[in-house]
Coordinates of C-alpha atoms in Angstrom, one line a residue:
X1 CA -5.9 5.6 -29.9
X2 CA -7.1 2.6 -28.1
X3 CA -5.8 2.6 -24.7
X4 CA -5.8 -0.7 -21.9
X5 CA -6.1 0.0 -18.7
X6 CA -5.1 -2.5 -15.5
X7 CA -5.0 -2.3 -11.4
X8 CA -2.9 -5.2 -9.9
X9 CA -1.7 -6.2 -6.5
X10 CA -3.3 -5.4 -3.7
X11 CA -6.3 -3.6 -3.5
X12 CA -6.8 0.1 -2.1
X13 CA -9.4 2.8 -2.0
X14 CA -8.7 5.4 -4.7
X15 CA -8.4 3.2 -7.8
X16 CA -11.6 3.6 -9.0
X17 CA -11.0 7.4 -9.0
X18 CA -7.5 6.5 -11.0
X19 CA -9.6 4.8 -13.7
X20 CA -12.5 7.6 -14.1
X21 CA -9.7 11.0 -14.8
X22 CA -8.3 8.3 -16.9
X23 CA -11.3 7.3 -18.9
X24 CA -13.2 10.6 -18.6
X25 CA -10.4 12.8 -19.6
X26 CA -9.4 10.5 -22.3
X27 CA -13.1 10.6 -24.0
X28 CA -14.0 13.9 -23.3
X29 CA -11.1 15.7 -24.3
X30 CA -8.6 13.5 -26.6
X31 CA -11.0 11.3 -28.0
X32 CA -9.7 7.8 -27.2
X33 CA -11.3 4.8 -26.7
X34 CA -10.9 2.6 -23.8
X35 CA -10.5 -1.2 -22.7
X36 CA -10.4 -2.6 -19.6
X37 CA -8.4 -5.5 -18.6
X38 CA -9.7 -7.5 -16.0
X39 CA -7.5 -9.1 -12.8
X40 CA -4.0 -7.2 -13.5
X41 CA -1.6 -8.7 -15.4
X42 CA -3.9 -11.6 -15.7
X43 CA -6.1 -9.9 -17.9
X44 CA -3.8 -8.8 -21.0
X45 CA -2.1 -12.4 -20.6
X46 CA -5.7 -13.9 -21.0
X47 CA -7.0 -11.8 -23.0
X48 CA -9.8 -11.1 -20.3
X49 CA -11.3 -7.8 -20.9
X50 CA -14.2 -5.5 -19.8
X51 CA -15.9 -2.6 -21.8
X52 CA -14.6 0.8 -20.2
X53 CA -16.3 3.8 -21.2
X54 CA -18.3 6.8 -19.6
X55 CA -21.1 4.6 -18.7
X56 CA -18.6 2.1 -16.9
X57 CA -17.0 4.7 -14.7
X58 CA -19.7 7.1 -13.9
X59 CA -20.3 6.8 -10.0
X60 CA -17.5 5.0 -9.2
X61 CA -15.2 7.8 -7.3
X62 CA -16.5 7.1 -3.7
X63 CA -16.2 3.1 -4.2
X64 CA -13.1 1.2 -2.7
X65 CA -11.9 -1.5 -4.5
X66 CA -11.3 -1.7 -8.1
X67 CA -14.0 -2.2 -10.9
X68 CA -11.1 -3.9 -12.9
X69 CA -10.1 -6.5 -10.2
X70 CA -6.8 -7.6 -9.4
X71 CA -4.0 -10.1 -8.8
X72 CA -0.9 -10.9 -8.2
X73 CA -0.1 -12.3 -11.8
X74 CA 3.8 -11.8 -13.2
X75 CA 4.0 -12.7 -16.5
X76 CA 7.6 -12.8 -16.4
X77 CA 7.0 -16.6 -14.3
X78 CA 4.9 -17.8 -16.8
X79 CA 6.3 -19.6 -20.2
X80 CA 6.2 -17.2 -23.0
X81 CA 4.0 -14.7 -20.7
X82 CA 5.5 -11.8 -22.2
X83 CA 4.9 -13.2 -26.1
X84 CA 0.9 -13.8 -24.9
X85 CA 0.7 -10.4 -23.8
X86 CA 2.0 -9.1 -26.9
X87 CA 0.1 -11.3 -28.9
X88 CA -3.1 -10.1 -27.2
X89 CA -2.9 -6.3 -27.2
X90 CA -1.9 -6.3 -31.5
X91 CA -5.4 -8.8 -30.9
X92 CA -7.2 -5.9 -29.6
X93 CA -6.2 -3.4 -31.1
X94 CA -4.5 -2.1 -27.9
X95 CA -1.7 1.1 -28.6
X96 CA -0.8 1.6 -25.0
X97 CA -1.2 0.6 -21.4
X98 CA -2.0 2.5 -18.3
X99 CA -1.1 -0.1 -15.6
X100 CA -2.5 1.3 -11.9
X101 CA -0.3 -0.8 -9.2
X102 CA 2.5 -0.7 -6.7
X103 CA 6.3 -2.0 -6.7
X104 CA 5.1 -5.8 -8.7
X105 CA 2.8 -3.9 -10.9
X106 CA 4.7 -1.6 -11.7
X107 CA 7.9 -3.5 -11.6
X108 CA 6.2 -6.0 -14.5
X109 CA 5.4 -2.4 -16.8
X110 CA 8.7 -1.2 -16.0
X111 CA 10.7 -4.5 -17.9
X112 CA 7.6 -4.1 -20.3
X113 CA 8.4 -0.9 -21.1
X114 CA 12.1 -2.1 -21.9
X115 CA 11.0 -4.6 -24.0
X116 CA 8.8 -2.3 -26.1
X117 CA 5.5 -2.6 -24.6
X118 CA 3.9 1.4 -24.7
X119 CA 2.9 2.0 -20.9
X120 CA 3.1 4.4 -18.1
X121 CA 2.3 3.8 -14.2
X122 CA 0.2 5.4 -11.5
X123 CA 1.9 4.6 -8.2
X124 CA -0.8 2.4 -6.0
X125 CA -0.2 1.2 -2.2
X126 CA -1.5 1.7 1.5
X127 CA 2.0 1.0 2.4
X128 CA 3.1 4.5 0.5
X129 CA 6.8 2.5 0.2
X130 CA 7.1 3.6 -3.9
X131 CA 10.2 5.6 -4.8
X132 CA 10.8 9.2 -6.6
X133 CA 6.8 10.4 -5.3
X134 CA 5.7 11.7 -1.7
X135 CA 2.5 9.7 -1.0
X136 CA 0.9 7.2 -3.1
X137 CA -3.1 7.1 -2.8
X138 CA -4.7 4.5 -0.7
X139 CA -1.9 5.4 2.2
X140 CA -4.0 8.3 3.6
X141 CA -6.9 6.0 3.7
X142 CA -5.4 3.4 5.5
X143 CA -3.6 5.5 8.3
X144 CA -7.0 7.0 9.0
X145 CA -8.6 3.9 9.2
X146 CA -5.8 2.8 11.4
X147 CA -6.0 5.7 13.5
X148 CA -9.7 5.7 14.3
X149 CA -9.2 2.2 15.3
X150 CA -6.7 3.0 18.2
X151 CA -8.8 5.9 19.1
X152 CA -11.3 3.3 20.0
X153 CA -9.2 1.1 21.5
X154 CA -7.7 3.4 23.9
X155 CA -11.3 3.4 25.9
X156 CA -11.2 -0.5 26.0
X157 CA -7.7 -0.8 27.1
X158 CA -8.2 1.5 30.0
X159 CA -11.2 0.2 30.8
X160 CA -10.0 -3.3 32.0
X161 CA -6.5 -2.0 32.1
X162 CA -4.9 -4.5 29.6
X163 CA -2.1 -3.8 26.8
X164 CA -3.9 -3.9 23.4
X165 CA -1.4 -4.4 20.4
X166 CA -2.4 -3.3 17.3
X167 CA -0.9 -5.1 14.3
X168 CA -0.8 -3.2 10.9
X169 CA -0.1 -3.3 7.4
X170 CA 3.8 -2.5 6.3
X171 CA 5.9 -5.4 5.0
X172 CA 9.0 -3.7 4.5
X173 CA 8.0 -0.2 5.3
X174 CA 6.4 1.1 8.3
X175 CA 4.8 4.7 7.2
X176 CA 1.2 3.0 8.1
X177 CA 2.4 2.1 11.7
X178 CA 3.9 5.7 12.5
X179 CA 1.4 7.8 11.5
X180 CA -1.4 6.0 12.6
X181 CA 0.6 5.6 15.4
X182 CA 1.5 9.1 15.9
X183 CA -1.8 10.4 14.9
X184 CA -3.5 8.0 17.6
X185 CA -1.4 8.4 20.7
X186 CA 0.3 5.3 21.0
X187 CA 2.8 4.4 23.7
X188 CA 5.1 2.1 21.2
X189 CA 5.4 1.9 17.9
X190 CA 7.4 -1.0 16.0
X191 CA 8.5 -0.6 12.8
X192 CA 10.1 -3.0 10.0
X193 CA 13.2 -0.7 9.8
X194 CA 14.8 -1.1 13.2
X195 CA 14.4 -4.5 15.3
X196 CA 13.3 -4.0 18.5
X197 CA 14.0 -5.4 22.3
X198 CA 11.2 -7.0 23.4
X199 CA 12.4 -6.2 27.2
X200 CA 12.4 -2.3 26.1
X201 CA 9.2 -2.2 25.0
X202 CA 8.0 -4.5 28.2
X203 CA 9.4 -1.3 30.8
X204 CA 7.5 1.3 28.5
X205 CA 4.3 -1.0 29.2
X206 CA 4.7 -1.3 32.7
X207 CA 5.8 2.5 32.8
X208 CA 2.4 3.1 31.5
X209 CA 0.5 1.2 33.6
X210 CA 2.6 2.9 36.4
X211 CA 1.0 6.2 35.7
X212 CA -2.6 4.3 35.8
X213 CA -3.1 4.4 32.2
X214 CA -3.0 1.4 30.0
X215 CA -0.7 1.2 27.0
X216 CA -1.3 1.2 23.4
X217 CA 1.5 -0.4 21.4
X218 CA 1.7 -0.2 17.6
X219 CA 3.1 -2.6 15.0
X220 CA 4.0 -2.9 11.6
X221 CA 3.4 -6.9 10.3
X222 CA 6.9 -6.9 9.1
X223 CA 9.0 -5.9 12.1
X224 CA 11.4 -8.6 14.1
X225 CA 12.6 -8.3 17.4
X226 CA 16.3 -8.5 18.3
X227 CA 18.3 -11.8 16.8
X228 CA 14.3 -12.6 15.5
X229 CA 12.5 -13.2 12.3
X230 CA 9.3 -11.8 10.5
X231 CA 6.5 -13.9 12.0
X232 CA 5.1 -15.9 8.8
X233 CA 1.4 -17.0 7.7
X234 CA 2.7 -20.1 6.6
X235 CA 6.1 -20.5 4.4
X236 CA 4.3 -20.2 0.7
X237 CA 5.3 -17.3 -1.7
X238 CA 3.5 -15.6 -4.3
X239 CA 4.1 -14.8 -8.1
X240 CA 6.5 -12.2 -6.7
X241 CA 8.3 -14.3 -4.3
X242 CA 6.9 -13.0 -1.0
X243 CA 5.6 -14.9 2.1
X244 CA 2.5 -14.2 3.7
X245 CA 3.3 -12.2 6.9
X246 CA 1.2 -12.3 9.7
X247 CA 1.3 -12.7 13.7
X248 CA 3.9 -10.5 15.0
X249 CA 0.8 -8.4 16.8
X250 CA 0.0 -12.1 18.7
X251 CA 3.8 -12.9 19.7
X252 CA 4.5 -9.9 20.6
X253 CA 1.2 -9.8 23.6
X254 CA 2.2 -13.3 24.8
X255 CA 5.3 -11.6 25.2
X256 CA 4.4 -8.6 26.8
X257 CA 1.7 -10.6 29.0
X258 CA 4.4 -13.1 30.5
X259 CA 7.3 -9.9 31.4
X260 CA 4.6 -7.8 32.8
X261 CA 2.2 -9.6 34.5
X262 CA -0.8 -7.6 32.8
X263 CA -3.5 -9.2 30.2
X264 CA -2.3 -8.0 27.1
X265 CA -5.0 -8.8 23.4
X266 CA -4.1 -8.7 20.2
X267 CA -6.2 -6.6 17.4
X268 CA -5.2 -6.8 14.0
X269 CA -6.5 -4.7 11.3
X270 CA -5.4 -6.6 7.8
X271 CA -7.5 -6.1 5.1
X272 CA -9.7 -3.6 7.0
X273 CA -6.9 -1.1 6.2
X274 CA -7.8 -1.9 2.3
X275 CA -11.2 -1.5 2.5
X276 CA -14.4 1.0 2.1
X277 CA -14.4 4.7 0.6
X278 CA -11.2 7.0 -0.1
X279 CA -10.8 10.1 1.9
X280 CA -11.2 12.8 0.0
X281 CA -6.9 13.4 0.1
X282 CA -6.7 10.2 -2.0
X283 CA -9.8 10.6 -4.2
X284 CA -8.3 14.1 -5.0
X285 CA -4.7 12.2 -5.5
X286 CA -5.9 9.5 -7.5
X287 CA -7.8 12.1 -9.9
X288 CA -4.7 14.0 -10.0
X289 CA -2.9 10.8 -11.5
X290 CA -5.6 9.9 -13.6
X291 CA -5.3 12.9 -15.4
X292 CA -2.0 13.2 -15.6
X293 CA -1.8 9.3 -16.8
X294 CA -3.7 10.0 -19.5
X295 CA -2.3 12.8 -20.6
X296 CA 1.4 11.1 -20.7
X297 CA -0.2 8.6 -23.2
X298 CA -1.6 11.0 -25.4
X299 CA 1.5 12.7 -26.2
X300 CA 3.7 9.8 -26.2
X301 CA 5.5 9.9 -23.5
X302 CA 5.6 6.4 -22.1
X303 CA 8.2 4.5 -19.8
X304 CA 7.0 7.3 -16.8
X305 CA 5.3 7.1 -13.4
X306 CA 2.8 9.4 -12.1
X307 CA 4.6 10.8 -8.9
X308 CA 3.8 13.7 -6.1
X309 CA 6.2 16.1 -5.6
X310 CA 5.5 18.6 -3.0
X311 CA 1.8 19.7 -4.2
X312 CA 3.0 19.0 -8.2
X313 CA 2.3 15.7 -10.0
X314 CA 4.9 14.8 -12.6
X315 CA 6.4 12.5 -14.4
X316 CA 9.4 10.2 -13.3
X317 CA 10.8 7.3 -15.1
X318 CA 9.2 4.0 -13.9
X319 CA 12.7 3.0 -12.9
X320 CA 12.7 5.7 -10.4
X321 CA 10.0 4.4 -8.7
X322 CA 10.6 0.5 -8.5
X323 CA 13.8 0.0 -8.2
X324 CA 14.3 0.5 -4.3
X325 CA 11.3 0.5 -2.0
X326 CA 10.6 4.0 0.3
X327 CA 11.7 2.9 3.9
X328 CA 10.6 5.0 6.5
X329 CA 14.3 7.9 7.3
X330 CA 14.1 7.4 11.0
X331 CA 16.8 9.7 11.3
X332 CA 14.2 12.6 10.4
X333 CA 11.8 11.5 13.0
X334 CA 14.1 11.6 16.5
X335 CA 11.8 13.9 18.1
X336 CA 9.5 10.4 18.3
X337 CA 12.8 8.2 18.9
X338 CA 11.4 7.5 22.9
X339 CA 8.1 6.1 20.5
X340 CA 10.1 3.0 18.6
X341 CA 11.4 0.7 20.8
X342 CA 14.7 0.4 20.3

């Protein structure tokens, strides 16, 4: 069997370990051969491919990124995109598809896979917001990441005793933002699931400096204060219909600085959160998938997502995982209720 294999959307540490158990396991033990698509969904629509083989992946567990590349492609909002990419894997030779990605990724396989296109998924994102699995790699990666960041900037802030507001990742979904948050001691934490007074979080911040420490307050790109908006990059969307977020971390310290009287800065993280090696929970994750991928292709069983459950990894129907996003039960956290803001 010759087997395509793809990583779109954003970029996060772990895929290259995804695409290794695939390849690897694929050689070694079933025998099949390999192709790699280059730039996501760009790549099968193009035609653009890459040799990928046990030379191609050897070494590659430790390295962020993705060999493959990626974009943001959707060949649904391209003129006969779906036709091309039909066209092109009968071209190659290509049976089946292992697409790596997150909710546009894997939303694109999912209406593939309807339309008779042989593929399965491995759920990819930092923002860990896919449906039917517990954690997606690249998550655990990020928070840390996160969370050594605040570690270091609670010695700044107290040294010149100013609010420092960190901005994260987390368009929809604020998992990045509470447990980097939670994990680094931070005094609020704002998250796209609940809009927050901006007068609240103002009397924690001054409550803080009260007790001669200086505040720490975390946020998620996508949250909105009260009778707000997301803060936008500019007004542009993508392939996939979303704006670029970014500046909520900013607004929010010009804010805080004008109610309270104290310097507050603004550090965001962005693609920071994205970049540089896995931690060895991800690397272990992504081979998990890899292997599990690859195995779903070789017996047949297309249509299905790679998904965590509890310590297991199984197989879900790609519907399962893209059809809603994973928002963040605050419910289940109220023991850290004083932490949001609200």
């Amino acid at each position: 069997m010759r087997i395509g294999v793809l990583t779109g959307g954003g970029d996060c540490p772990g895929l290259n370990a995804v695409i290794r158990a695939v390849v690897r396991k694929g050689v070694a033990t079933y025998g099949h051969e390999f192709v790699g698509f280059r730039d996501g969904w760009r790549g099968p629509l193009e035609g653009q491919t890459k040799p990928l083989g046990i030379a191609e992946v050897r070494g590659i567990l430790p390295r962020g990124g993705t060999i493959l590349g990626s974009s943001r492609t959707n060949p649904f909002k391209i003129d006969g995109g779906v036709e091309k990419i039909k066209e092109n894997l009968a071209s190659l030779g290509v049976d089946a598809l292992v697409a790596i990605g997150g909710e546009d990724t894997l939303g694109v396989a999912t209406k593939l896979d309807e339309l008779g296109v042989k593929v399965v998924g491995v759920p990819k994102t930092i923002d860990n917001d896919l449906n039917a699995t517990d954690y997606t790699f690249g998550f655990d990666t990020a928070v840390n990441i996160a969370m050594e960041a605040i570690d270091r900037l609670h010695t700044t802030a107290e040294s010149h005793h100013r609010t420092l507001v960190v901005e994260v990742m987390g368009r929809h979904a604020g998992w990045i933002a509470l447990h980097a948050g939670l994990a680094g001691g931070a005094n609020v934490i704002l998250l796209p699931e609940r809009q927050f007074d901006v007068e609240q979080v103002a009397q924690y911040v001054e409550k803080r400096f009260q007790h001669q420490y200086a505040p720490i307050v975390v946020v998620a790109e996508g949250a909105q204060p009260l009778d707000g908006q997301m803060v936008l990059h500019n007004q542009e969307l993508d392939a996939f219909g979303h704006v670029r977020l970014g500046g909520i971390g900013q607004w929010l310290a010009e804010q805080l600085e004008a109610k309270t009287g104290k310097e507050a800065r603004t550090v965001v993280l962005g693609h920071i959160q994205r970049g540089g090696t896995p931690t060895a929970f991800d690397r272990v994750l992504s081979t998990r998938f890899g292997l599990q991928a690859i195995d779903a292709v070789h017996e047949g069983d297309f249509g299905k997502m790679m998904a965590l459950r509890g310590t297991d990894i199984v197989r879900v129907p790609l519907k399962e995982g893209t059809g809603e996003l994973k928002t963040v039960p605050l419910e289940r956290y109220t023991e850290a209720e004083v932490f949001f803001g609200s």
